[in-house]
């Protein structure tokens, strides 16, 4: 990691997210190495905490991503941002004002992300799911996500309703691994990269870099492809 992760409860720090299977699935599909950069803050919402205009969590995430890019470039890699993965929404579905504005807030978040990392950046995000008795405005947020998927260019939603949740909210291990695989498949469905030829190590090669933002019940991910620049031979 480029820096220590933000504080989370001891219990959450003992868990892992879908980055394990997502990274593996992308690496195996693209015949490329994949590096992961992880950023996590549990219990956060899009309604206020992740809004770019507040420059709190979004700016912290953006700066962390840029640190990772700079680190790779210092090692001789040329980095191109190639995707954004987002899994969040339960916190917003607890509070009606956030729920009814989720579409607008998601639009703002993705628009700022594309301004910072590329106007044609592919977006993959998970449909929030759970128990409506515990998450009163779940349907409102899900509807916003569905509508966003239907009208936005190069954005695709991943359904999570069939994922198993021991506590009705958090995924179990099998579903966490399944999520990573399905998010990877969705990203590939968007049409990047253009080729999937077998990977052979050479002086110049393609390397994947993925930066994760793990939220209360999910993961947001940036993904890049980095091409190694020619390195000067050491004396």
PDB file of C-alpha atoms in Angstrom:
ATOM      1  CA  UNK A   1       0.000   0.000   0.000  1.00  0.00           C
ATOM      2  CA  UNK A   2       1.063   3.576  -0.608  1.00  0.00           C
ATOM      3  CA  UNK A   3      -0.032   4.537   2.926  1.00  0.00           C
ATOM      4  CA  UNK A   4      -1.921   3.012   5.883  1.00  0.00           C
ATOM      5  CA  UNK A   5      -5.656   2.516   5.347  1.00  0.00           C
ATOM      6  CA  UNK A   6      -8.114   4.751   7.233  1.00  0.00           C
ATOM      7  CA  UNK A   7      -9.283   3.380  10.570  1.00  0.00           C
ATOM      8  CA  UNK A   8     -12.007   0.716  10.560  1.00  0.00           C
ATOM      9  CA  UNK A   9     -13.327  -1.481  13.352  1.00  0.00           C
ATOM     10  CA  UNK A  10     -11.124  -4.394  14.384  1.00  0.00           C
ATOM     11  CA  UNK A  11     -13.742  -6.840  13.127  1.00  0.00           C
ATOM     12  CA  UNK A  12     -13.816  -5.359   9.609  1.00  0.00           C
ATOM     13  CA  UNK A  13     -10.030  -5.301   9.403  1.00  0.00           C
ATOM     14  CA  UNK A  14     -10.018  -9.099   9.629  1.00  0.00           C
ATOM     15  CA  UNK A  15     -12.062  -9.427   6.431  1.00  0.00           C
ATOM     16  CA  UNK A  16     -11.258  -9.156   2.745  1.00  0.00           C
ATOM     17  CA  UNK A  17     -13.184  -7.763  -0.208  1.00  0.00           C
ATOM     18  CA  UNK A  18     -13.840  -8.798  -3.769  1.00  0.00           C
ATOM     19  CA  UNK A  19     -10.420  -7.520  -4.828  1.00  0.00           C
ATOM     20  CA  UNK A  20      -9.040 -11.050  -4.407  1.00  0.00           C
ATOM     21  CA  UNK A  21     -11.158 -12.653  -7.130  1.00  0.00           C
ATOM     22  CA  UNK A  22     -11.471  -9.473  -9.202  1.00  0.00           C
ATOM     23  CA  UNK A  23      -7.724  -9.135  -9.556  1.00  0.00           C
ATOM     24  CA  UNK A  24      -7.288 -12.825 -10.269  1.00  0.00           C
ATOM     25  CA  UNK A  25     -10.089 -12.876 -12.855  1.00  0.00           C
ATOM     26  CA  UNK A  26      -8.752  -9.845 -14.698  1.00  0.00           C
ATOM     27  CA  UNK A  27      -5.208 -11.160 -14.641  1.00  0.00           C
ATOM     28  CA  UNK A  28      -6.235 -14.552 -15.989  1.00  0.00           C
ATOM     29  CA  UNK A  29      -8.501 -13.074 -18.673  1.00  0.00           C
ATOM     30  CA  UNK A  30      -5.976 -10.498 -19.868  1.00  0.00           C
ATOM     31  CA  UNK A  31      -2.830 -12.611 -19.423  1.00  0.00           C
ATOM     32  CA  UNK A  32      -1.339  -9.749 -17.414  1.00  0.00           C
ATOM     33  CA  UNK A  33      -0.028  -9.088 -13.941  1.00  0.00           C
ATOM     34  CA  UNK A  34      -2.393  -7.035 -11.765  1.00  0.00           C
ATOM     35  CA  UNK A  35      -1.368  -4.777  -8.870  1.00  0.00           C
ATOM     36  CA  UNK A  36      -3.891  -3.632  -6.241  1.00  0.00           C
ATOM     37  CA  UNK A  37      -4.109  -0.393  -4.249  1.00  0.00           C
ATOM     38  CA  UNK A  38      -6.770  -0.499  -1.546  1.00  0.00           C
ATOM     39  CA  UNK A  39      -8.576   2.375   0.185  1.00  0.00           C
ATOM     40  CA  UNK A  40     -11.213   1.580   2.829  1.00  0.00           C
ATOM     41  CA  UNK A  41     -13.578   3.559   5.047  1.00  0.00           C
ATOM     42  CA  UNK A  42     -16.495   1.637   6.537  1.00  0.00           C
ATOM     43  CA  UNK A  43     -19.996   3.014   7.097  1.00  0.00           C
ATOM     44  CA  UNK A  44     -19.780   5.866   4.589  1.00  0.00           C
ATOM     45  CA  UNK A  45     -22.396   7.377   2.277  1.00  0.00           C
ATOM     46  CA  UNK A  46     -22.528   8.944  -1.167  1.00  0.00           C
ATOM     47  CA  UNK A  47     -25.027  11.596  -0.100  1.00  0.00           C
ATOM     48  CA  UNK A  48     -22.377  13.637   1.714  1.00  0.00           C
ATOM     49  CA  UNK A  49     -19.108  11.869   2.472  1.00  0.00           C
ATOM     50  CA  UNK A  50     -18.212  10.750  -1.065  1.00  0.00           C
ATOM     51  CA  UNK A  51     -19.467  13.844  -2.875  1.00  0.00           C
ATOM     52  CA  UNK A  52     -16.586  15.412  -4.853  1.00  0.00           C
ATOM     53  CA  UNK A  53     -17.731  18.941  -3.933  1.00  0.00           C
ATOM     54  CA  UNK A  54     -16.987  18.196  -0.270  1.00  0.00           C
ATOM     55  CA  UNK A  55     -13.482  17.045  -1.184  1.00  0.00           C
ATOM     56  CA  UNK A  56     -13.347  14.640   1.736  1.00  0.00           C
ATOM     57  CA  UNK A  57     -13.288  10.953   0.847  1.00  0.00           C
ATOM     58  CA  UNK A  58     -13.292  11.531  -2.901  1.00  0.00           C
ATOM     59  CA  UNK A  59     -10.233  13.764  -2.758  1.00  0.00           C
ATOM     60  CA  UNK A  60      -8.473  11.364  -0.394  1.00  0.00           C
ATOM     61  CA  UNK A  61      -9.158   8.511  -2.800  1.00  0.00           C
ATOM     62  CA  UNK A  62      -8.079  10.559  -5.817  1.00  0.00           C
ATOM     63  CA  UNK A  63      -4.815  11.545  -4.133  1.00  0.00           C
ATOM     64  CA  UNK A  64      -4.122   7.943  -3.159  1.00  0.00           C
ATOM     65  CA  UNK A  65      -4.671   6.834  -6.746  1.00  0.00           C
ATOM     66  CA  UNK A  66      -2.305   9.513  -8.014  1.00  0.00           C
ATOM     67  CA  UNK A  67       0.307   8.409  -5.484  1.00  0.00           C
ATOM     68  CA  UNK A  68       0.062   4.876  -6.841  1.00  0.00           C
ATOM     69  CA  UNK A  69       0.394   6.118 -10.417  1.00  0.00           C
ATOM     70  CA  UNK A  70       3.421   8.215  -9.491  1.00  0.00           C
ATOM     71  CA  UNK A  71       5.014   5.234  -7.784  1.00  0.00           C
ATOM     72  CA  UNK A  72       4.583   3.103 -10.912  1.00  0.00           C
ATOM     73  CA  UNK A  73       5.900   5.862 -13.138  1.00  0.00           C
ATOM     74  CA  UNK A  74       8.964   6.144 -10.905  1.00  0.00           C
ATOM     75  CA  UNK A  75       9.509   2.449 -11.616  1.00  0.00           C
ATOM     76  CA  UNK A  76       9.391   3.082 -15.365  1.00  0.00           C
ATOM     77  CA  UNK A  77       5.754   2.352 -16.184  1.00  0.00           C
ATOM     78  CA  UNK A  78       3.509   4.471 -18.404  1.00  0.00           C
ATOM     79  CA  UNK A  79       0.067   4.373 -16.772  1.00  0.00           C
ATOM     80  CA  UNK A  80      -3.342   4.772 -18.423  1.00  0.00           C
ATOM     81  CA  UNK A  81      -6.516   4.727 -16.313  1.00  0.00           C
ATOM     82  CA  UNK A  82      -8.876   2.116 -17.818  1.00  0.00           C
ATOM     83  CA  UNK A  83     -11.852   1.616 -15.507  1.00  0.00           C
ATOM     84  CA  UNK A  84     -13.766   2.403 -12.313  1.00  0.00           C
ATOM     85  CA  UNK A  85     -15.529  -0.173 -10.095  1.00  0.00           C
ATOM     86  CA  UNK A  86     -18.051   0.918  -7.447  1.00  0.00           C
ATOM     87  CA  UNK A  87     -20.047  -1.076  -4.860  1.00  0.00           C
ATOM     88  CA  UNK A  88     -21.938   1.059  -2.354  1.00  0.00           C
ATOM     89  CA  UNK A  89     -25.402   2.302  -1.481  1.00  0.00           C
ATOM     90  CA  UNK A  90     -26.670   0.673   1.707  1.00  0.00           C
ATOM     91  CA  UNK A  91     -25.882   3.715   3.849  1.00  0.00           C
ATOM     92  CA  UNK A  92     -27.755   6.014   1.462  1.00  0.00           C
ATOM     93  CA  UNK A  93     -30.734   3.633   1.455  1.00  0.00           C
ATOM     94  CA  UNK A  94     -31.144   4.205   5.213  1.00  0.00           C
ATOM     95  CA  UNK A  95     -31.988   7.901   4.839  1.00  0.00           C
ATOM     96  CA  UNK A  96     -34.678   9.156   2.460  1.00  0.00           C
ATOM     97  CA  UNK A  97     -33.024  12.474   1.406  1.00  0.00           C
ATOM     98  CA  UNK A  98     -29.893  10.584   0.312  1.00  0.00           C
ATOM     99  CA  UNK A  99     -31.884   7.792  -1.322  1.00  0.00           C
ATOM    100  CA  UNK A 100     -34.005  10.059  -3.526  1.00  0.00           C
ATOM    101  CA  UNK A 101     -30.864  11.921  -4.665  1.00  0.00           C
ATOM    102  CA  UNK A 102     -28.747   8.820  -5.276  1.00  0.00           C
ATOM    103  CA  UNK A 103     -29.047   9.060  -9.063  1.00  0.00           C
ATOM    104  CA  UNK A 104     -27.931  12.684  -9.051  1.00  0.00           C
ATOM    105  CA  UNK A 105     -25.112  12.018  -6.587  1.00  0.00           C
ATOM    106  CA  UNK A 106     -23.860   8.984  -8.513  1.00  0.00           C
ATOM    107  CA  UNK A 107     -23.900  11.048 -11.708  1.00  0.00           C
ATOM    108  CA  UNK A 108     -21.786  13.725 -10.037  1.00  0.00           C
ATOM    109  CA  UNK A 109     -19.329  11.212  -8.633  1.00  0.00           C
ATOM    110  CA  UNK A 110     -18.829   9.441 -11.946  1.00  0.00           C
ATOM    111  CA  UNK A 111     -18.607  12.744 -13.842  1.00  0.00           C
ATOM    112  CA  UNK A 112     -15.842  14.000 -11.554  1.00  0.00           C
ATOM    113  CA  UNK A 113     -14.049  10.672 -11.782  1.00  0.00           C
ATOM    114  CA  UNK A 114     -14.072  10.921 -15.565  1.00  0.00           C
ATOM    115  CA  UNK A 115     -12.823  14.508 -15.417  1.00  0.00           C
ATOM    116  CA  UNK A 116      -9.933  13.398 -13.242  1.00  0.00           C
ATOM    117  CA  UNK A 117      -9.051  10.118 -14.955  1.00  0.00           C
ATOM    118  CA  UNK A 118     -10.473  10.055 -18.488  1.00  0.00           C
ATOM    119  CA  UNK A 119     -13.661  11.164 -20.259  1.00  0.00           C
ATOM    120  CA  UNK A 120     -14.415   7.676 -21.627  1.00  0.00           C
ATOM    121  CA  UNK A 121     -13.616   5.804 -18.413  1.00  0.00           C
ATOM    122  CA  UNK A 122     -15.658   2.555 -18.156  1.00  0.00           C
ATOM    123  CA  UNK A 123     -17.815   2.336 -15.028  1.00  0.00           C
ATOM    124  CA  UNK A 124     -18.833  -0.948 -13.359  1.00  0.00           C
ATOM    125  CA  UNK A 125     -21.013  -0.785 -10.248  1.00  0.00           C
ATOM    126  CA  UNK A 126     -22.995  -3.223  -8.138  1.00  0.00           C
ATOM    127  CA  UNK A 127     -26.733  -3.118  -7.498  1.00  0.00           C
ATOM    128  CA  UNK A 128     -27.321  -2.660  -3.775  1.00  0.00           C
ATOM    129  CA  UNK A 129     -29.315  -5.476  -2.145  1.00  0.00           C
ATOM    130  CA  UNK A 130     -30.407  -6.626   1.303  1.00  0.00           C
ATOM    131  CA  UNK A 131     -33.386  -6.801   3.635  1.00  0.00           C
ATOM    132  CA  UNK A 132     -35.903  -3.947   3.108  1.00  0.00           C
ATOM    133  CA  UNK A 133     -36.841  -4.264   6.780  1.00  0.00           C
ATOM    134  CA  UNK A 134     -33.309  -3.174   7.683  1.00  0.00           C
ATOM    135  CA  UNK A 135     -32.763  -0.875   4.697  1.00  0.00           C
ATOM    136  CA  UNK A 136     -36.025   1.087   4.294  1.00  0.00           C
ATOM    137  CA  UNK A 137     -35.188   2.945   1.061  1.00  0.00           C
ATOM    138  CA  UNK A 138     -33.486   0.032  -0.674  1.00  0.00           C
ATOM    139  CA  UNK A 139     -35.917   0.051  -3.606  1.00  0.00           C
ATOM    140  CA  UNK A 140     -35.361   3.775  -4.170  1.00  0.00           C
ATOM    141  CA  UNK A 141     -31.599   3.367  -4.485  1.00  0.00           C
ATOM    142  CA  UNK A 142     -31.915   0.235  -6.647  1.00  0.00           C
ATOM    143  CA  UNK A 143     -34.250   2.083  -9.019  1.00  0.00           C
ATOM    144  CA  UNK A 144     -31.751   4.936  -9.288  1.00  0.00           C
ATOM    145  CA  UNK A 145     -28.983   2.464 -10.115  1.00  0.00           C
ATOM    146  CA  UNK A 146     -31.091   0.762 -12.790  1.00  0.00           C
ATOM    147  CA  UNK A 147     -31.964   4.059 -14.445  1.00  0.00           C
ATOM    148  CA  UNK A 148     -28.345   5.184 -14.350  1.00  0.00           C
ATOM    149  CA  UNK A 149     -27.304   1.967 -16.110  1.00  0.00           C
ATOM    150  CA  UNK A 150     -29.894   2.434 -18.858  1.00  0.00           C
ATOM    151  CA  UNK A 151     -28.925   5.957 -19.848  1.00  0.00           C
ATOM    152  CA  UNK A 152     -25.166   6.218 -19.256  1.00  0.00           C
ATOM    153  CA  UNK A 153     -22.523   5.483 -21.843  1.00  0.00           C
ATOM    154  CA  UNK A 154     -19.943   2.882 -20.846  1.00  0.00           C
ATOM    155  CA  UNK A 155     -21.519   2.115 -17.464  1.00  0.00           C
ATOM    156  CA  UNK A 156     -22.805  -1.321 -16.480  1.00  0.00           C
ATOM    157  CA  UNK A 157     -24.573  -2.584 -13.349  1.00  0.00           C
ATOM    158  CA  UNK A 158     -23.938  -5.959 -11.683  1.00  0.00           C
ATOM    159  CA  UNK A 159     -26.892  -7.599  -9.910  1.00  0.00           C
ATOM    160  CA  UNK A 160     -26.167  -8.832  -6.361  1.00  0.00           C
ATOM    161  CA  UNK A 161     -29.620  -9.910  -5.126  1.00  0.00           C
ATOM    162  CA  UNK A 162     -28.740 -13.606  -5.215  1.00  0.00           C
ATOM    163  CA  UNK A 163     -25.590 -13.124  -3.111  1.00  0.00           C
ATOM    164  CA  UNK A 164     -25.773 -14.853   0.276  1.00  0.00           C
ATOM    165  CA  UNK A 165     -25.658 -12.598   3.354  1.00  0.00           C
ATOM    166  CA  UNK A 166     -25.412 -14.256   6.800  1.00  0.00           C
ATOM    167  CA  UNK A 167     -26.492 -11.024   8.525  1.00  0.00           C
ATOM    168  CA  UNK A 168     -28.847  -9.885   5.716  1.00  0.00           C
ATOM    169  CA  UNK A 169     -26.367  -7.154   4.755  1.00  0.00           C
ATOM    170  CA  UNK A 170     -22.770  -8.357   4.314  1.00  0.00           C
ATOM    171  CA  UNK A 171     -21.792 -11.023   1.786  1.00  0.00           C
ATOM    172  CA  UNK A 172     -20.301 -14.318   2.871  1.00  0.00           C
ATOM    173  CA  UNK A 173     -16.996 -15.563   1.455  1.00  0.00           C
ATOM    174  CA  UNK A 174     -18.508 -17.360  -1.539  1.00  0.00           C
ATOM    175  CA  UNK A 175     -20.508 -14.314  -2.619  1.00  0.00           C
ATOM    176  CA  UNK A 176     -17.576 -11.959  -2.069  1.00  0.00           C
ATOM    177  CA  UNK A 177     -15.481 -14.060  -4.427  1.00  0.00           C
ATOM    178  CA  UNK A 178     -18.391 -14.297  -6.867  1.00  0.00           C
ATOM    179  CA  UNK A 179     -18.699 -10.507  -6.874  1.00  0.00           C
ATOM    180  CA  UNK A 180     -15.100 -10.072  -7.963  1.00  0.00           C
ATOM    181  CA  UNK A 181     -15.555 -12.522 -10.819  1.00  0.00           C
ATOM    182  CA  UNK A 182     -18.781 -10.885 -12.004  1.00  0.00           C
ATOM    183  CA  UNK A 183     -17.369  -7.363 -11.791  1.00  0.00           C
ATOM    184  CA  UNK A 184     -14.416  -8.504 -13.888  1.00  0.00           C
ATOM    185  CA  UNK A 185     -16.754 -10.055 -16.469  1.00  0.00           C
ATOM    186  CA  UNK A 186     -18.799  -6.851 -16.608  1.00  0.00           C
ATOM    187  CA  UNK A 187     -15.685  -4.768 -17.209  1.00  0.00           C
ATOM    188  CA  UNK A 188     -14.596  -7.087 -20.003  1.00  0.00           C
ATOM    189  CA  UNK A 189     -18.097  -6.832 -21.491  1.00  0.00           C
ATOM    190  CA  UNK A 190     -17.616  -3.087 -21.908  1.00  0.00           C
ATOM    191  CA  UNK A 191     -15.046  -3.846 -24.557  1.00  0.00           C
ATOM    192  CA  UNK A 192     -11.668  -3.188 -22.949  1.00  0.00           C
ATOM    193  CA  UNK A 193      -9.059  -4.186 -23.746  1.00  0.00           C
ATOM    194  CA  UNK A 194      -9.312  -4.656 -27.496  1.00  0.00           C
ATOM    195  CA  UNK A 195      -7.127  -7.734 -27.460  1.00  0.00           C
ATOM    196  CA  UNK A 196      -6.600 -10.704 -25.181  1.00  0.00           C
ATOM    197  CA  UNK A 197      -3.541 -12.293 -26.702  1.00  0.00           C
ATOM    198  CA  UNK A 198      -1.459 -14.571 -24.456  1.00  0.00           C
ATOM    199  CA  UNK A 199       0.937 -12.586 -22.324  1.00  0.00           C
ATOM    200  CA  UNK A 200       4.640 -13.096 -22.857  1.00  0.00           C
ATOM    201  CA  UNK A 201       7.124 -11.139 -20.699  1.00  0.00           C
ATOM    202  CA  UNK A 202       9.123  -8.708 -22.866  1.00  0.00           C
ATOM    203  CA  UNK A 203      11.137  -5.519 -22.334  1.00  0.00           C
ATOM    204  CA  UNK A 204       7.840  -3.699 -22.868  1.00  0.00           C
ATOM    205  CA  UNK A 205       4.683  -5.259 -21.453  1.00  0.00           C
ATOM    206  CA  UNK A 206       1.261  -4.392 -20.135  1.00  0.00           C
ATOM    207  CA  UNK A 207       0.600  -4.453 -16.396  1.00  0.00           C
ATOM    208  CA  UNK A 208      -2.718  -3.949 -14.635  1.00  0.00           C
ATOM    209  CA  UNK A 209      -3.089  -1.613 -11.662  1.00  0.00           C
ATOM    210  CA  UNK A 210      -6.289  -1.530  -9.656  1.00  0.00           C
ATOM    211  CA  UNK A 211      -7.066   0.865  -6.798  1.00  0.00           C
ATOM    212  CA  UNK A 212      -9.874  -0.082  -4.448  1.00  0.00           C
ATOM    213  CA  UNK A 213     -12.181   1.998  -2.289  1.00  0.00           C
ATOM    214  CA  UNK A 214     -13.941  -0.374   0.096  1.00  0.00           C
ATOM    215  CA  UNK A 215     -17.097   1.013   1.638  1.00  0.00           C
ATOM    216  CA  UNK A 216     -19.420  -0.324   4.348  1.00  0.00           C
ATOM    217  CA  UNK A 217     -20.949  -3.044   2.209  1.00  0.00           C
ATOM    218  CA  UNK A 218     -18.892  -3.002  -0.919  1.00  0.00           C
ATOM    219  CA  UNK A 219     -15.999  -1.957  -3.029  1.00  0.00           C
ATOM    220  CA  UNK A 220     -15.222   0.795  -5.487  1.00  0.00           C
ATOM    221  CA  UNK A 221     -12.312   0.196  -7.751  1.00  0.00           C
ATOM    222  CA  UNK A 222     -10.137   2.061 -10.168  1.00  0.00           C
ATOM    223  CA  UNK A 223      -8.391   0.016 -12.789  1.00  0.00           C
ATOM    224  CA  UNK A 224      -5.536   0.880 -15.064  1.00  0.00           C
ATOM    225  CA  UNK A 225      -3.295  -0.689 -17.593  1.00  0.00           C
ATOM    226  CA  UNK A 226       0.299   0.315 -17.317  1.00  0.00           C
ATOM    227  CA  UNK A 227       2.837  -0.223 -20.027  1.00  0.00           C
ATOM    228  CA  UNK A 228       6.426  -0.532 -18.953  1.00  0.00           C
ATOM    229  CA  UNK A 229       8.631   2.134 -20.464  1.00  0.00           C
ATOM    230  CA  UNK A 230      12.099   1.325 -21.719  1.00  0.00           C
ATOM    231  CA  UNK A 231      14.484   1.256 -18.804  1.00  0.00           C
ATOM    232  CA  UNK A 232      18.073   2.278 -18.952  1.00  0.00           C
ATOM    233  CA  UNK A 233      20.474  -0.516 -18.210  1.00  0.00           C
ATOM    234  CA  UNK A 234      22.244  -0.143 -14.906  1.00  0.00           C
ATOM    235  CA  UNK A 235      25.966   0.236 -15.025  1.00  0.00           C
TER     236      UNK A 235
END
